[in-house]
Each structure stands twice: as structure tokens, then as C-alpha cells.
C-alpha atoms as a PDB file:
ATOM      1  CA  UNK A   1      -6.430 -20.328 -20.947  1.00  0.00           C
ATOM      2  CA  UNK A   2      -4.835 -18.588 -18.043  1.00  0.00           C
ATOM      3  CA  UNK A   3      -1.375 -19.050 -16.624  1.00  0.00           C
ATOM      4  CA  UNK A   4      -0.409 -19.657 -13.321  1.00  0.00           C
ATOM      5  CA  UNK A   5       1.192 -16.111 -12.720  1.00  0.00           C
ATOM      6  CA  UNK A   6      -2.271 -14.303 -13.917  1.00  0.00           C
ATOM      7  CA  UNK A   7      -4.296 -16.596 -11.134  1.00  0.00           C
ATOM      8  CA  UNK A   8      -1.655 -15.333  -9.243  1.00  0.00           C
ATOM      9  CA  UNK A   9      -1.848 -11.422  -9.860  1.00  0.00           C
ATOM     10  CA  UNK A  10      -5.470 -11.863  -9.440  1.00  0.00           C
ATOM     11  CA  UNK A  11      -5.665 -13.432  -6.380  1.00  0.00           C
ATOM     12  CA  UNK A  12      -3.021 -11.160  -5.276  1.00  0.00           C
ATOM     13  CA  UNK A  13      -5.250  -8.319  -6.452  1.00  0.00           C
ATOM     14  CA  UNK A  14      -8.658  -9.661  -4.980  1.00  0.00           C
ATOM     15  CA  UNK A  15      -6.772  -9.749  -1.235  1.00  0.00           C
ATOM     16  CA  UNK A  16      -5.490  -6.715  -1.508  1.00  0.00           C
ATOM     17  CA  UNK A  17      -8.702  -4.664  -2.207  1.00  0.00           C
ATOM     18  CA  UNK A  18     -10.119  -6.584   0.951  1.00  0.00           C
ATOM     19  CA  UNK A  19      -8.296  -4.437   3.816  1.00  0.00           C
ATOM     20  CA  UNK A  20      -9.317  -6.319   6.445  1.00  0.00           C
ATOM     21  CA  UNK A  21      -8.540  -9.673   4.880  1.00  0.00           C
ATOM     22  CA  UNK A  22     -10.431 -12.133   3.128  1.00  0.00           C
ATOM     23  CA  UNK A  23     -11.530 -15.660   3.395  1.00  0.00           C
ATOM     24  CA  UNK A  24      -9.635 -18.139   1.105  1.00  0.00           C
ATOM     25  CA  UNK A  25     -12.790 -20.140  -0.065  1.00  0.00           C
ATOM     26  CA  UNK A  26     -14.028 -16.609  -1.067  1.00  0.00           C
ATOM     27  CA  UNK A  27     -10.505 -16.559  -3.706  1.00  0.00           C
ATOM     28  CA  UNK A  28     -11.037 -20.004  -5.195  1.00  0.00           C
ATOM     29  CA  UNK A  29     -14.726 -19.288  -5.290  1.00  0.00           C
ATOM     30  CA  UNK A  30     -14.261 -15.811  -6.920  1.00  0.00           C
ATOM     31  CA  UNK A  31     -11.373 -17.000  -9.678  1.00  0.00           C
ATOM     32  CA  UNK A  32     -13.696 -20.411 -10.871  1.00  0.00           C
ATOM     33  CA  UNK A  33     -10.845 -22.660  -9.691  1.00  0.00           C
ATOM     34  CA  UNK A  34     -10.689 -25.778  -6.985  1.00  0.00           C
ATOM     35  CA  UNK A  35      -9.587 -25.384  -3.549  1.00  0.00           C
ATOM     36  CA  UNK A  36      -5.926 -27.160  -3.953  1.00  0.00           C
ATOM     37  CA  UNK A  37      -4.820 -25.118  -7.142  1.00  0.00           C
ATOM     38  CA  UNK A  38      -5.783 -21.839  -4.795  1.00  0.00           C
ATOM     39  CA  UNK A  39      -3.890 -23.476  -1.845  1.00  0.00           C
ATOM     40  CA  UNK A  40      -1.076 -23.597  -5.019  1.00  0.00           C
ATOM     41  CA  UNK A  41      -1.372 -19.984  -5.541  1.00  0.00           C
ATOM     42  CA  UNK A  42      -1.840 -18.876  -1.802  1.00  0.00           C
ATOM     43  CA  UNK A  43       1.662 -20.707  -0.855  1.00  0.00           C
ATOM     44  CA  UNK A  44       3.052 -19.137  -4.022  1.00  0.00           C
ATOM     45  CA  UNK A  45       2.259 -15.521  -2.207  1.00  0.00           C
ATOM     46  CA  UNK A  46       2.898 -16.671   1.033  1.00  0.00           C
ATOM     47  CA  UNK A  47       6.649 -17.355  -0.063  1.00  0.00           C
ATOM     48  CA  UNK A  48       6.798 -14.081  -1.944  1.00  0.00           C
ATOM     49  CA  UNK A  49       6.172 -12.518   1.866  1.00  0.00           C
ATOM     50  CA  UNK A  50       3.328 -10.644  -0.434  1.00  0.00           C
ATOM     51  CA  UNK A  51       0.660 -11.714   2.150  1.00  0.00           C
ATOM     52  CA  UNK A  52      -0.441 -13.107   5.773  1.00  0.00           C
ATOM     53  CA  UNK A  53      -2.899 -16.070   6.108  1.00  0.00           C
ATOM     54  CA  UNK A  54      -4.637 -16.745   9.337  1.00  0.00           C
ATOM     55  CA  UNK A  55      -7.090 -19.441  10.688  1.00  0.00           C
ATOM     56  CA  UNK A  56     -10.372 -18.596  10.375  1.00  0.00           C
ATOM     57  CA  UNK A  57     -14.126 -19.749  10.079  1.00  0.00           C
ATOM     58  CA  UNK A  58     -16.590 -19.055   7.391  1.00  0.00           C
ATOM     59  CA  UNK A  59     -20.028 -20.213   7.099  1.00  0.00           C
ATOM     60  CA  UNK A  60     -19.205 -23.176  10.149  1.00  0.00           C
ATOM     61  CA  UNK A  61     -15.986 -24.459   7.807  1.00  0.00           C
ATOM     62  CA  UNK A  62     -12.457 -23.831   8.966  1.00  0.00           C
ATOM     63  CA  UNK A  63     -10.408 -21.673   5.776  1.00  0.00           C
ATOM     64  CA  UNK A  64      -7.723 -19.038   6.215  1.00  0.00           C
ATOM     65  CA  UNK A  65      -8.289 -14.712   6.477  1.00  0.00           C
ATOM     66  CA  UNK A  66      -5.482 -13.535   4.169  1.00  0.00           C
ATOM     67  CA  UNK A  67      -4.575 -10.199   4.201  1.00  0.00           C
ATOM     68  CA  UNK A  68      -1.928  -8.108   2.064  1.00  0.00           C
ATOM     69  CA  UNK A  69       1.033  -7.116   4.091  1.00  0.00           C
ATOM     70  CA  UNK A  70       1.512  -3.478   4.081  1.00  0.00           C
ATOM     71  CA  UNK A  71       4.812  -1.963   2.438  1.00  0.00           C
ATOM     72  CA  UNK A  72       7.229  -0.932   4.449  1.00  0.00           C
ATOM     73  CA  UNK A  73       8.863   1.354   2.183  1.00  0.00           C
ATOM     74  CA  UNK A  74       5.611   3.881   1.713  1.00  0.00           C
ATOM     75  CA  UNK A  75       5.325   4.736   5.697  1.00  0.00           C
ATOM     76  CA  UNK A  76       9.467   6.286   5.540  1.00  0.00           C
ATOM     77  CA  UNK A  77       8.810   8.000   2.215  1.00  0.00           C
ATOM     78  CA  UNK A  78       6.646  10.765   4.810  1.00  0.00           C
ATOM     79  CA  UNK A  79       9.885  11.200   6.779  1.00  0.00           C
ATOM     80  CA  UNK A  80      12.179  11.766   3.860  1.00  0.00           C
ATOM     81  CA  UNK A  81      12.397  14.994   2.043  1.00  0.00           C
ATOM     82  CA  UNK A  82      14.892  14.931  -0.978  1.00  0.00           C
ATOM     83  CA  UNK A  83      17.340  12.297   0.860  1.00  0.00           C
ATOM     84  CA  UNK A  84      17.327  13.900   4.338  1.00  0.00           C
ATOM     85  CA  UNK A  85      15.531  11.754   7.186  1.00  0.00           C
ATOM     86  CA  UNK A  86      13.627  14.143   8.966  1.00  0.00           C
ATOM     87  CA  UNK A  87      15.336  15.628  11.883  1.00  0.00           C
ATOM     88  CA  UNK A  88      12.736  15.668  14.556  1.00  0.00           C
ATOM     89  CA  UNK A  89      12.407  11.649  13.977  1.00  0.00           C
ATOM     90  CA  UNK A  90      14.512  10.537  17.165  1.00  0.00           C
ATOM     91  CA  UNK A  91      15.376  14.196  18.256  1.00  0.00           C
ATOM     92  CA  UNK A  92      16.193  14.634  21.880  1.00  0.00           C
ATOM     93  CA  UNK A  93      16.596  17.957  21.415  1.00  0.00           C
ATOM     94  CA  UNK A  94      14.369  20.178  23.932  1.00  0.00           C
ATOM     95  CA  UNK A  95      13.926  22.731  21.301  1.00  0.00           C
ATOM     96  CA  UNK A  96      11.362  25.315  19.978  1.00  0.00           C
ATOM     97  CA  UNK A  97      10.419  24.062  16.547  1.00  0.00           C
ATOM     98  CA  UNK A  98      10.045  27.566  15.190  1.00  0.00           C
ATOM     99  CA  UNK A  99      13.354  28.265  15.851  1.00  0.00           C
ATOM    100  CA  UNK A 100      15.148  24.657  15.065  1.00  0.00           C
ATOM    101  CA  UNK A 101      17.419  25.054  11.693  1.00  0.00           C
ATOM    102  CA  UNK A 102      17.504  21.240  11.039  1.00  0.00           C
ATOM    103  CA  UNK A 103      13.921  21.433  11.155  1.00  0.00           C
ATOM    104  CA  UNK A 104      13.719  24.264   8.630  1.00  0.00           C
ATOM    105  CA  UNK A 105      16.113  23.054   6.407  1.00  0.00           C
ATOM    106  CA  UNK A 106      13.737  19.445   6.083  1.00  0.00           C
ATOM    107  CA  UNK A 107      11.150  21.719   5.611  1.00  0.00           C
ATOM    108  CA  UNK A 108      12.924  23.870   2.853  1.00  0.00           C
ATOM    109  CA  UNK A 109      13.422  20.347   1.251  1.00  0.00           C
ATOM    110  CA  UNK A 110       9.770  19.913   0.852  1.00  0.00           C
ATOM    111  CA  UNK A 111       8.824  23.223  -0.581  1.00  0.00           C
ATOM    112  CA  UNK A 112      11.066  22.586  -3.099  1.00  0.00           C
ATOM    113  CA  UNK A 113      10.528  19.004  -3.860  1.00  0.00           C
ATOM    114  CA  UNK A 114       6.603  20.551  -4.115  1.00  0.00           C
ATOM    115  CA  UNK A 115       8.123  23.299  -6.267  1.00  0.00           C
ATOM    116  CA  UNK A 116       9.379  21.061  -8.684  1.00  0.00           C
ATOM    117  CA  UNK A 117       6.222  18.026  -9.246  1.00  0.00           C
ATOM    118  CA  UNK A 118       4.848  20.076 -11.705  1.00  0.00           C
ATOM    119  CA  UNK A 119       7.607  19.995 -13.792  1.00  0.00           C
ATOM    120  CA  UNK A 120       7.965  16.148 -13.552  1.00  0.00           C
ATOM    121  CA  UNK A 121       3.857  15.214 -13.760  1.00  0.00           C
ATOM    122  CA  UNK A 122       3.217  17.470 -16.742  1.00  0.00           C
ATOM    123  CA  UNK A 123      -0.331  17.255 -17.534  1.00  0.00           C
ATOM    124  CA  UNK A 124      -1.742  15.220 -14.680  1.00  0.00           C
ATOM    125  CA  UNK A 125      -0.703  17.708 -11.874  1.00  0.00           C
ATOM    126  CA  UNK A 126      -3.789  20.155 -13.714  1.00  0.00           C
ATOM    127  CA  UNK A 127      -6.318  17.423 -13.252  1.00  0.00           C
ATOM    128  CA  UNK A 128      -4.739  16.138  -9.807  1.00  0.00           C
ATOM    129  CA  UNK A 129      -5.608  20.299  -8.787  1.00  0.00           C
ATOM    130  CA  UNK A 130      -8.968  20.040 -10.167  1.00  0.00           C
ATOM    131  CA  UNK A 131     -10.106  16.858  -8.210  1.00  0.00           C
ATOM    132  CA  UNK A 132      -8.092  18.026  -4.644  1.00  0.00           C
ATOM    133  CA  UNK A 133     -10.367  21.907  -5.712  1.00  0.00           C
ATOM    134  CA  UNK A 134     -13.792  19.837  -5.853  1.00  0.00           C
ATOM    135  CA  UNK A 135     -12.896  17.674  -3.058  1.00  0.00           C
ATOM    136  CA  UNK A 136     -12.343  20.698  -0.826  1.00  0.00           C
ATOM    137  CA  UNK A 137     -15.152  22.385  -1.848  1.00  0.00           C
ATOM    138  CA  UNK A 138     -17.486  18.663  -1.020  1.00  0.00           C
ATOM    139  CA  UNK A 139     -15.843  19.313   2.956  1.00  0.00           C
END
């Protein structure tokens, strides 16, 4: 028998893979479980801020569209480079890039944060190569 928190994971998971959202009857359908113990499990991730539920219709009967909120955190990790924002991000500067040392510096950051993910993925970084090679060679 199941627990509560693995209906919950799944769910969880099921909502995430649809990007656009999906229909809650879809969930409770999907999992083999009754409407109110997914309404359970949907409030569970709505209070956990893991998700967004909105009216919708499906097949003429009113349900909710959930959708998994995005994370925050993953869209700032692009504008940070070994604990230094990046310095064009709210720059008034009128400046010529080429020439801006802030700029380089951020940039020096990268290269060497590149530098060292070899070091810290070991193995996978030769099979991460391979796959970005054949992908490359598929454009």
C-alpha cells in the first residue's frame, strides 16, 4: 500500500512533466484514486506553494489546470558567476562592452568556473561531451 507522501510525489511528478498544466480529473484518473483523496493531495501541494491550480473545463465538467510553479532560484543562477551578480544586470553605464572591466572580470569568473567542472563531474563530463558532440553534429 502507498502512503500519502508517495501519491503526493507522484502527483507532484505527473504535473510537472505537463508544462502547460494539466487537468485534475486527469491526476486522480492517472494515480487509481477518488476525486476527494486527489483534492487531499492537490491542497497538500497547493500549501507547499509547489503548484498553481486554475478553473478549467474538461470534457463539458468544470475541474482545475494545475501547473508546476517554476523555481525562482534556477533563472539567477545565469546571472551569477562564482558569487558575483553580473555587472551589466542593472548597469547604467553607457559603455563599450569590449572595453568594460566589470564585465570582463564576470566573464573571467565563468571561464574558470568552466575550467574547473571537470574536476568536480569526474566521469560524467566525458559522456556529457559525447552527447553535446552528436547533438551538434544532428544541427
Amino acid at each position: 500500500m502507498e502512503t500519502g507522501m508517495d501519491l503526493e510525489d507522484e502527483a507532484y511528478n505527473i504535473i510537472r512533466r505537463h508544462k502547460d498544466g494539466v487537468f485534475q480529473n486527469v491526476i486522480w484518473k492517472e494515480l487509481d484514486i477518488d476525486s476527494r483523496k486527489c483534492s487531499r493531495i492537490i491542497k497538500k501541494l497547493l500549501d507547499k506553494d509547489l503548484i498553481i491550480r486554475e478553473v478549467g473545463v474538461s470534457n463539458g465538467a468544470r475541474t482545475y489546470l494545475l501547473k508546476a510553479k517554476e523555481e525562482v532560484k534556477e533563472k539567477y543562477d545565469l546571472l551569477l558567476s562564482r558569487e558575483m551578480f553580473s555587472s551589466c544586470t542593472g548597469c547604467t553605464g553607457d559603455c563599450e562592452p569590449e572595453y568594460c572591466g566589470r564585465l570582463s572580470e564576470w566573464i573571467g569568473n565563468l571561464m574558470v568556473e568552466e575550467a574547473e567542472k571537470p574536476e568536480e563531474a569526474g566521469e560524467d563530463t566525458d559522456i556529457e561531451a559525447e552527447d553535446e558532440d552528436e547533438f551538434e553534429e544532428e544541427i
